[in-house]
Coordinates of C-alpha atoms in Angstrom, one line a residue:
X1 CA -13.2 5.4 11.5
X2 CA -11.7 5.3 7.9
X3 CA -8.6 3.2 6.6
X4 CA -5.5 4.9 6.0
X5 CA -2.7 4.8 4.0
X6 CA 0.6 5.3 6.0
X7 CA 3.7 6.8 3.9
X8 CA 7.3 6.2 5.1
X9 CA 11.1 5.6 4.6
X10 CA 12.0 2.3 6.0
X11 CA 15.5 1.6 7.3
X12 CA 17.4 1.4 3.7
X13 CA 15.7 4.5 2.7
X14 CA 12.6 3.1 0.5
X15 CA 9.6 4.7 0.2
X16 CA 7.2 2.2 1.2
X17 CA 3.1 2.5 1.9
X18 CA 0.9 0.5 4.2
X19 CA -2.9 0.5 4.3
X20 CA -4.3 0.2 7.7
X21 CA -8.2 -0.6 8.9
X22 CA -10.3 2.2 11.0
X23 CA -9.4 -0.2 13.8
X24 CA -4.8 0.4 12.9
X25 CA -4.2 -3.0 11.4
X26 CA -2.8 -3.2 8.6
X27 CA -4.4 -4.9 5.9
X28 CA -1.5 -3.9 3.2
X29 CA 1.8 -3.3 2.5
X30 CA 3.6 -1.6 -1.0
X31 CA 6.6 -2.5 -2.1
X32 CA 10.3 0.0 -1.9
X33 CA 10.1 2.5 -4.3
X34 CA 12.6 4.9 -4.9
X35 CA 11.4 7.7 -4.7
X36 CA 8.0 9.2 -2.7
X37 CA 6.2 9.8 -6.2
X38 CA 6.4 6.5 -7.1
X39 CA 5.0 5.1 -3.8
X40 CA 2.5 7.8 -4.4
X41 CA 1.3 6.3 -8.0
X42 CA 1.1 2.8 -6.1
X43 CA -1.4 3.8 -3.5
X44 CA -3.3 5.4 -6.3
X45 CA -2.9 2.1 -8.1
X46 CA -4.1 0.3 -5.2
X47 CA -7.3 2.7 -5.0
X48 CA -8.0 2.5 -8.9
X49 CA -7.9 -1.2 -8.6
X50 CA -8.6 -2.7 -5.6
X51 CA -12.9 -2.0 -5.3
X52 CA -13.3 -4.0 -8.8
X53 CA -10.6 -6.6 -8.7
X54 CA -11.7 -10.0 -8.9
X55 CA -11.1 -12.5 -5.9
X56 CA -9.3 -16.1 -7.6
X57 CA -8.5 -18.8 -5.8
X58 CA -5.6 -20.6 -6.6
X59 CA -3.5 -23.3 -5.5
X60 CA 0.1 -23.3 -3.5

């Protein structure tokens, strides 16, 4: 089974995102965003991005 991204209001009324593994954890969470077409453009960020982002260590 595919990941999927979960869209929902939390408890304050954010729009928030969380990306969940074929087996339901999750493996991200967005930020609150005001409104849903904001949360939208940041799980469309995180799809742009995440396949060619570089993996840096660092320390702390």
């Amino acid at each position: 089974m595919a990941g999927k991204f979960e869209l929902y209001t939390d408890k304050d009324g954010d729009w928030r995102f969380r990306l969940k593994a074929g087996n339901g954890e999750v493996i991200a969470t967005g930020q609150g965003y005001a409104s849903k077409s904001s949360a939208l453009n940041g799980i469309d960020s995180v799809r742009r991005n995440a396949a060619d982002a570089e993996v840096v260590e660092t320390e702390g």
